[in-house]
Tab-separated table of C-alpha atoms in Angstrom:
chain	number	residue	atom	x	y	z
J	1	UNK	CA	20.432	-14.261	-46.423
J	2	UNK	CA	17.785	-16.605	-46.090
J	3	UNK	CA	18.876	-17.885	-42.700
J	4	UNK	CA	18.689	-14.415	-41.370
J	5	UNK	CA	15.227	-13.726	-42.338
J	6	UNK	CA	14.298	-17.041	-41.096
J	7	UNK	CA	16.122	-16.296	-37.251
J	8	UNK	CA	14.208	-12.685	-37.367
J	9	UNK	CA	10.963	-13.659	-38.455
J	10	UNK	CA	11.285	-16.128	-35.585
J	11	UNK	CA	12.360	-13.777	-33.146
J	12	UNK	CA	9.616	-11.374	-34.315
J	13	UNK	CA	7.105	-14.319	-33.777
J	14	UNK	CA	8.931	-14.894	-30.142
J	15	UNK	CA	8.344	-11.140	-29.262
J	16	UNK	CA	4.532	-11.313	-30.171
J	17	UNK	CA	3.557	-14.525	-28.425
J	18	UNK	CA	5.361	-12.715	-25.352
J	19	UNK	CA	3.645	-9.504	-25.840
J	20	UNK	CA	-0.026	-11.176	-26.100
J	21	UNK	CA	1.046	-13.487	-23.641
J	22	UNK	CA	1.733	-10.055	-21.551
J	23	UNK	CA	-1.815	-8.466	-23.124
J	24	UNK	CA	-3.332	-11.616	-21.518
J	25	UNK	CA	-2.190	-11.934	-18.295
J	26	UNK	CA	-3.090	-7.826	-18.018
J	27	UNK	CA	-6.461	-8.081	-19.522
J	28	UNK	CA	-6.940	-11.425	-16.680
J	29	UNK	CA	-5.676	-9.425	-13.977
J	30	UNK	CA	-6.405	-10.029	-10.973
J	31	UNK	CA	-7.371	-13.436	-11.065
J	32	UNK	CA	-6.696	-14.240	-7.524
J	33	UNK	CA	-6.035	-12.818	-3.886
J	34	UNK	CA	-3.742	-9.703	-3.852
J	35	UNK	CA	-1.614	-9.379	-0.802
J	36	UNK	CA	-1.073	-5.848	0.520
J	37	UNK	CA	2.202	-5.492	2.670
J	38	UNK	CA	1.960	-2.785	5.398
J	39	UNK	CA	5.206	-2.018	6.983
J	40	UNK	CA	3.719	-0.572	10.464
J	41	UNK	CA	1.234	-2.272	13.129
J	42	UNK	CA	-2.616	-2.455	12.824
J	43	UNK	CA	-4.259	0.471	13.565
J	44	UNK	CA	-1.392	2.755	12.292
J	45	UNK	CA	-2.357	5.396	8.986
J	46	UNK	CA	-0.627	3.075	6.572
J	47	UNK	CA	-2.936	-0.111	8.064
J	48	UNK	CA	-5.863	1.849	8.404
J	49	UNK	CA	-5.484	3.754	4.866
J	50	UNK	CA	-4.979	0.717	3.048
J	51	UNK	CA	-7.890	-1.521	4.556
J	52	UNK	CA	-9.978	1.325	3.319
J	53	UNK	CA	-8.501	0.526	0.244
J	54	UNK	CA	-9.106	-3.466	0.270
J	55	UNK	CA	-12.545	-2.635	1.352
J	56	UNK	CA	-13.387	-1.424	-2.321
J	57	UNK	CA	-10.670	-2.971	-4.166
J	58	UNK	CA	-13.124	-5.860	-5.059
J	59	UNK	CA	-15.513	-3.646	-7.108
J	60	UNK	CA	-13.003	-3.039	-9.852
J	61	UNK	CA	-10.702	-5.752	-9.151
J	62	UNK	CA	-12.348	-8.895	-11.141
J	63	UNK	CA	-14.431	-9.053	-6.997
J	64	UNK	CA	-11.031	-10.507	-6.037
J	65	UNK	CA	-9.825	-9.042	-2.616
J	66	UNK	CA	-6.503	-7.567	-1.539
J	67	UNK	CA	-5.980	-8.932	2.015
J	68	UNK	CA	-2.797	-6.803	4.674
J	69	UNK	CA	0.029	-8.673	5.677
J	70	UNK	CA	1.266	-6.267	8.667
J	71	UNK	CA	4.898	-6.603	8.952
J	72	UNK	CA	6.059	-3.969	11.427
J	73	UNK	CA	9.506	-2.664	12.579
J	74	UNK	CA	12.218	-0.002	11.820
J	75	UNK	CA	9.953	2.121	10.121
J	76	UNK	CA	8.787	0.212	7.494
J	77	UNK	CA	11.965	-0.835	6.628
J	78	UNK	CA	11.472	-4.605	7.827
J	79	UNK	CA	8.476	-5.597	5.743
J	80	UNK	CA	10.049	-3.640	3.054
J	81	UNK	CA	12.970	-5.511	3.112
J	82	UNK	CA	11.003	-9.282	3.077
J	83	UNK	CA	9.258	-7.440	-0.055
J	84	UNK	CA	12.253	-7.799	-2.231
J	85	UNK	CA	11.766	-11.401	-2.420
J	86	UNK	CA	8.016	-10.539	-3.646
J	87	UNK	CA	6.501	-12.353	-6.898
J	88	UNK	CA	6.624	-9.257	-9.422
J	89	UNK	CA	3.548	-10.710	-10.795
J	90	UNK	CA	1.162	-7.860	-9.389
J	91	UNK	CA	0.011	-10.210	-6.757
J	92	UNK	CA	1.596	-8.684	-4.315
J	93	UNK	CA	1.897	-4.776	-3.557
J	94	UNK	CA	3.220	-2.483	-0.821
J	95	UNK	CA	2.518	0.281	1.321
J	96	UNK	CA	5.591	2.714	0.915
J	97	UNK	CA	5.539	6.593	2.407
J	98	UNK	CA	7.502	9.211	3.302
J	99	UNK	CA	8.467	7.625	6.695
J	100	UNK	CA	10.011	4.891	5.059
J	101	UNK	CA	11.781	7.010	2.905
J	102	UNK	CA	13.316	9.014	5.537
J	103	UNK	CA	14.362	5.821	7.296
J	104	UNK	CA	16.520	4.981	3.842
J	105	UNK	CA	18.465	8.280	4.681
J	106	UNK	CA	18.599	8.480	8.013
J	107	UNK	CA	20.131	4.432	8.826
J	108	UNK	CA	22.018	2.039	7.233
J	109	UNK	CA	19.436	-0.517	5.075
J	110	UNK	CA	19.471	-2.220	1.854
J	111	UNK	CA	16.310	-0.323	0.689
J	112	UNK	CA	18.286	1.845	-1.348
J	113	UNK	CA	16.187	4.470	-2.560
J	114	UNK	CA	13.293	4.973	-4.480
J	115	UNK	CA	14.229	2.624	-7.412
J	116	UNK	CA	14.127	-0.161	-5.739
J	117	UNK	CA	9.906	-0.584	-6.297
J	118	UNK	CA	7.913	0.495	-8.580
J	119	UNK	CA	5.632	3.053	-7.951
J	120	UNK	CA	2.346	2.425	-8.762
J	121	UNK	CA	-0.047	5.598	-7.667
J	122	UNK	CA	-0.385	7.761	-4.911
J	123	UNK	CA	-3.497	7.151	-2.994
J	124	UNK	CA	-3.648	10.125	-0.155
J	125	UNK	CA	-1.614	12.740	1.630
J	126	UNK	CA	-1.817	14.047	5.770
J	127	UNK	CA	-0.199	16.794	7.889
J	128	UNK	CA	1.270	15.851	10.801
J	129	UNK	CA	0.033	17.104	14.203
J	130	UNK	CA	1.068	17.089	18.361
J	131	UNK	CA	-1.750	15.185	20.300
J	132	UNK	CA	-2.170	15.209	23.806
J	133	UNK	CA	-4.514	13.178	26.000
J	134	UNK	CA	-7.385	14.921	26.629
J	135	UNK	CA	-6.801	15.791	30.504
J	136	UNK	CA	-2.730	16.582	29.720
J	137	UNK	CA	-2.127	19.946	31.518
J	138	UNK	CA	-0.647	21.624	27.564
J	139	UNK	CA	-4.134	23.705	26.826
J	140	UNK	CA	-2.622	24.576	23.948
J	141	UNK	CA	0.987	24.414	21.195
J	142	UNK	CA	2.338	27.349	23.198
J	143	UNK	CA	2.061	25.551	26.868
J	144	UNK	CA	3.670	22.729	25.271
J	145	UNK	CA	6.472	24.867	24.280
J	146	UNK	CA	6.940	26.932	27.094
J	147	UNK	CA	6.965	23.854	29.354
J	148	UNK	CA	9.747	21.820	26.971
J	149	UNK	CA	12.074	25.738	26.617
J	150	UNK	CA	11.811	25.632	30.763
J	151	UNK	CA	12.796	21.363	30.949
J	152	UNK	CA	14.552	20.520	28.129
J	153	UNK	CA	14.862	17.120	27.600
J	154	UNK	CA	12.148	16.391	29.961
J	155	UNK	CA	9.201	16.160	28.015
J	156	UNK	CA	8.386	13.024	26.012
J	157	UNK	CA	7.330	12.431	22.356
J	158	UNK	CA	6.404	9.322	20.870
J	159	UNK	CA	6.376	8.776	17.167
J	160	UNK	CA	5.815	5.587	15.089
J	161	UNK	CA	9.130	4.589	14.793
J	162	UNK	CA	13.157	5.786	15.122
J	163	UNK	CA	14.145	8.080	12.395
J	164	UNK	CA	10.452	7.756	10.572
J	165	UNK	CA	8.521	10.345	9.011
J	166	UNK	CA	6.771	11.136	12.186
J	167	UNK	CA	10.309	10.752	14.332
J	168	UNK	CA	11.734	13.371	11.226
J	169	UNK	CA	8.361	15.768	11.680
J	170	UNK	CA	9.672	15.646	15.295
J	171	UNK	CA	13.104	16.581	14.781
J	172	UNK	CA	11.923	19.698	11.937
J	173	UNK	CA	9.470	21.049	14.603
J	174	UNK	CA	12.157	20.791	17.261
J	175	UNK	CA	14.589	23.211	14.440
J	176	UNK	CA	11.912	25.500	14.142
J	177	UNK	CA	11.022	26.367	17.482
J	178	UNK	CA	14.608	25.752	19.040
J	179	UNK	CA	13.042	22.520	21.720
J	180	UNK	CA	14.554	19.510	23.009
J	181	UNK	CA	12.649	16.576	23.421
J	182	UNK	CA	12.980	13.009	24.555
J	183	UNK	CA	11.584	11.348	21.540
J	184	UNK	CA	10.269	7.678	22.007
J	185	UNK	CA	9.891	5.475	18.958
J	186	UNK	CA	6.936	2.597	19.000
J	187	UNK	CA	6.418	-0.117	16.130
J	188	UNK	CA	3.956	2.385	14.517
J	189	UNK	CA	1.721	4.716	14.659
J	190	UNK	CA	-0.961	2.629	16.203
J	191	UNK	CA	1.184	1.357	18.674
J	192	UNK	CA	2.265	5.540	19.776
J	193	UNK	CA	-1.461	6.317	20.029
J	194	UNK	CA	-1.481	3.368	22.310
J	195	UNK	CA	1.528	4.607	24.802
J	196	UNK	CA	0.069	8.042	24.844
J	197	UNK	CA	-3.342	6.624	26.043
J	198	UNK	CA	-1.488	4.752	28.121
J	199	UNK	CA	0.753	7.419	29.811
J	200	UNK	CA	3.932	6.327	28.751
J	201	UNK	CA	4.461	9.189	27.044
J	202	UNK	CA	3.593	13.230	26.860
J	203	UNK	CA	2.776	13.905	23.993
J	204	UNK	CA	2.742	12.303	19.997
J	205	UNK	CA	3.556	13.582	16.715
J	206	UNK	CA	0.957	11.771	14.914
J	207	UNK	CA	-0.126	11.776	11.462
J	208	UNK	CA	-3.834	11.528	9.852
J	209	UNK	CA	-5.680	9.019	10.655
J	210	UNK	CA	-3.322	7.956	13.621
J	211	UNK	CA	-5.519	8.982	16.706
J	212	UNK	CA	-8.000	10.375	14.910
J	213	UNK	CA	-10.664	8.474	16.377
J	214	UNK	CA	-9.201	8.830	19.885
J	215	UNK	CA	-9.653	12.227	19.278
J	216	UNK	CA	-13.286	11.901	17.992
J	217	UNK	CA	-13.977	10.228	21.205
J	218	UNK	CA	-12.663	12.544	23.789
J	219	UNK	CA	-9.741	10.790	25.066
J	220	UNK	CA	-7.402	12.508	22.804
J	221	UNK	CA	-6.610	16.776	22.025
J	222	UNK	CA	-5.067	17.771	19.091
J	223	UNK	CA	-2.588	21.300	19.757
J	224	UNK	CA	-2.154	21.902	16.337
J	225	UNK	CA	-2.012	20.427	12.999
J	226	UNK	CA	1.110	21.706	10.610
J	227	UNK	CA	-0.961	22.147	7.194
J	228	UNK	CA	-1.079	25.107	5.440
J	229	UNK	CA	-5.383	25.334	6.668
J	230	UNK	CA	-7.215	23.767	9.336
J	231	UNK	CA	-8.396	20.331	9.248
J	232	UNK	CA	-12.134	20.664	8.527
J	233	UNK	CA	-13.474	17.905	10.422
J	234	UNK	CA	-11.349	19.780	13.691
J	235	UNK	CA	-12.008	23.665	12.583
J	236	UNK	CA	-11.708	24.365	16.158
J	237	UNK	CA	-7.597	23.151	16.107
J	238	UNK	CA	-5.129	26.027	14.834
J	239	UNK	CA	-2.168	25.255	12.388
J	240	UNK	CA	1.041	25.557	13.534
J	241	UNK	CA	1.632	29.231	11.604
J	242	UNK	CA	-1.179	30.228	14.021
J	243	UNK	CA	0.329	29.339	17.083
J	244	UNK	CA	4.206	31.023	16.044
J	245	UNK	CA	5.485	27.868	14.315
J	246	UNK	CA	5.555	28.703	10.125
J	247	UNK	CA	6.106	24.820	10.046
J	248	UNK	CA	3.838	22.523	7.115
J	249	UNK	CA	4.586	18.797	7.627
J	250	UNK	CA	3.246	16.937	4.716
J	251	UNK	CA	2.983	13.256	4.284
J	252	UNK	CA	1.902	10.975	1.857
J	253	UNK	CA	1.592	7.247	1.160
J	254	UNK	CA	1.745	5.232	-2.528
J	255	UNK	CA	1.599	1.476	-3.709
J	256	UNK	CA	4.811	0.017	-5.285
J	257	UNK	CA	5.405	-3.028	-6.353
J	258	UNK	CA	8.356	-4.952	-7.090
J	259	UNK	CA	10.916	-3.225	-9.620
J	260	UNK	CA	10.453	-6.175	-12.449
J	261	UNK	CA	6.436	-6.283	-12.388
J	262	UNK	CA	5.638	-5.643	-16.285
J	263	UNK	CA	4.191	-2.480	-17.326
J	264	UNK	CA	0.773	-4.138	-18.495
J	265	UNK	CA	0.299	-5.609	-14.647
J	266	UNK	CA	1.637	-1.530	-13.737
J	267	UNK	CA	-0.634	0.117	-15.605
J	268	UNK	CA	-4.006	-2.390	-14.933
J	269	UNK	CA	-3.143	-1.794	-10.872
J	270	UNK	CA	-2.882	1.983	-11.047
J	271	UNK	CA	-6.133	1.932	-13.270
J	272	UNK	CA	-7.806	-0.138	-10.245
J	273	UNK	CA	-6.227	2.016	-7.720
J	274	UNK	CA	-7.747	5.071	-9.149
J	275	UNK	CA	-10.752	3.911	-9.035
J	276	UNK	CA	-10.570	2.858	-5.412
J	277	UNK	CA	-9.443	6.282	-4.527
J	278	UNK	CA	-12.572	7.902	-6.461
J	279	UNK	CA	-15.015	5.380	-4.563
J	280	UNK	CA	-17.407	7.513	-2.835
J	281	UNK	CA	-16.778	5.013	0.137
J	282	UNK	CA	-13.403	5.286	0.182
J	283	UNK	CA	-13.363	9.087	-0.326
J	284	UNK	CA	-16.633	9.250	2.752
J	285	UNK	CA	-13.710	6.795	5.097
J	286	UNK	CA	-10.266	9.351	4.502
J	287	UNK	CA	-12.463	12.213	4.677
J	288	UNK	CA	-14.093	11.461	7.891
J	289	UNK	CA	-10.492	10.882	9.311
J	290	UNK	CA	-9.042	14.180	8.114
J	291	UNK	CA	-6.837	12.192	4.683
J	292	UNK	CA	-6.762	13.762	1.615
J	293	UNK	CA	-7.392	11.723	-0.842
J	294	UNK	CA	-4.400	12.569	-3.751
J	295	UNK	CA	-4.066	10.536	-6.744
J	296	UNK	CA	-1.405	10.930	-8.757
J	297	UNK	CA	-0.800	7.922	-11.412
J	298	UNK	CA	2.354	6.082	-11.812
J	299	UNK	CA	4.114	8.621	-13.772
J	300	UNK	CA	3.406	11.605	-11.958
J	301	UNK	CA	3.717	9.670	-9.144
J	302	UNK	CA	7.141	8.260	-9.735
J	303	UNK	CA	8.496	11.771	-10.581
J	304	UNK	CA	7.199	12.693	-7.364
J	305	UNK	CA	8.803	9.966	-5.496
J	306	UNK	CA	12.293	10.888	-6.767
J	307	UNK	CA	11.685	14.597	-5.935
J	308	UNK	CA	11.001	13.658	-2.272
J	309	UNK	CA	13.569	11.013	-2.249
J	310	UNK	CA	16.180	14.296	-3.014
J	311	UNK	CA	14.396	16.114	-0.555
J	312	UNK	CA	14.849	13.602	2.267
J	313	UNK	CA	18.253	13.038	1.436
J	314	UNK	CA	18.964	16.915	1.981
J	315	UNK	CA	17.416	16.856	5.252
J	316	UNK	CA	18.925	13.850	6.514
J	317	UNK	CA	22.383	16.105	5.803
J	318	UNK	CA	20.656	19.250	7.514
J	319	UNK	CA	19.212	17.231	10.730
């Protein structure tokens, strides 16, 4: 009897030098360099979302910085895949969204589903939208239509990578209005921007801030963006309900971390995160770009996550 109040009292003692060796570590945290792993090319939304992000990271981060590894290719899918050998130490992080997630169910990976990070917090959410260059001959979302229903096939979209978010925004605009495009994948959504400017392709389906400040400059036209209101930076561009398409194309983007991170490390990152997103800088930088900021905390978050990972999975089925 003795012996076995001995062994607990020493595991009891084990499982409080862990848990204020835990406390520690959380309370510490971030004591170095975080590394931020972007699955898409510079200039993409993910890249430029989350440099906002590392911009004022350092003001409630211990002033330690979060620097952005940009690993592009199959929709996110290829940095998230060399993320699965990441330290779950809260060192490093990840940019996961919705085109990610639609890659997952629409090709073969090892990215599983949504359990395979951690979801940390939601940071923003974006409509999708068709952007033209600025001297394209569509005036408007109904040219563009009537030109693809008389040369099917013909017409070109680019989108930021095969069976993405953007490339899946494609394919549920093509179901709505009955079209048939020739879509074009790039590494990103930086990279689509760049064809479109360059005239390798007719058209994008873009999401905020992909373009944005193309179209701030004049070289770029946004037809219309599929929200349920008009961007307010662009008041002049209809939605797509006010052009004959009842289509709303949301998007959103979160930071995960690896699935055995502790839930101290968890809970001090979302607690930084949400103060990023509530920076008045940060908040001045999405705005300006037509992002919404929308934080949800890890929790609500996660819930969230698996909702839209069912979601996906029943339009992969559908389209």
């Amino acid at each position: 009897m003795k012996k076995c109040l001995v062994t607990l009292l020493m595991v009891l003692m084990l499982a409080s030098s862990i848990f204020a060796q835990g406390a520690s570590e959380a309370s510490a945290y971030p004591s170095k360099t975080v590394e931020a792993t972007v699955g898409w090319s510079a200039g993409g939304g993910g890249d430029i979302v989350f440099r906002a992000l590392a911009d004022v990271f350092p003001k409630y981060a211990n002033g330690q910085t979060m620097v952005i590894k940009n690993v592009p290719g199959a929709s996110g899918i290829t940095g998230a895949v060399e993320f699965l050998d990441a330290s779950a130490d809260g060192y490093a992080i990840m940019h996961w969204n919705n085109a990610t997630m639609a890659k997952t169910h629409l090709s073969e990976t090892v990215i599983t589903g949504v359990d395979t990070f951690r979801t940390v917090s939601q940071v923003v959410s974006s409509y999708n939208y068709l952007v033209v260059r600025a001297d394209s001959k569509y005036q408007s979302l109904q040219d563009l239509i009537a030109d693809v229903k008389a040369n099917p096939g013909k017409v070109t979209c680019g989108n930021a990578g095969a069976n993405g978010g953007n490339h899946l925004a494609a394919l549920i605009f093509e179901n709505e209005t009955g079209l048939s495009f020739t879509h074009v994948p790039y590494s990103g959504g930086g990279p689509a921007i760049t064809g479109l400017l360059a005239g390798e392709v007719d058209c994008v389906m873009a999401n905020a801030p992909e373009g944005i400040a193309n179209v701030q400059s004049g070289q770029l036209r946004i037809l219309a963006v599929f929200s349920d209101k008009r961007y307010t930076a662009f008041p002049e561009v209809p939605t797509g309900k006010e052009c004959g398409v009842d289509c709303v194309l949301p998007q959103w983007r979160t930071v995960v971390v690896p699935k055995d991170t502790p839930d101290e490390i968890v809970n001090k990152l979302d607690s930084i995160i949400r103060q990023c997103t509530e920076d008045p800088q940060f908040i001045e930088a999405m705005t300006s770009l037509s992002v919404e900021v929308t934080y949800k905390n890890s929790a609500d978050a996660t819930a969230f996550m698996k909702s839209e990972d069912a979601r996906f999975a029943e339009l992969a089925k559908t389209l």
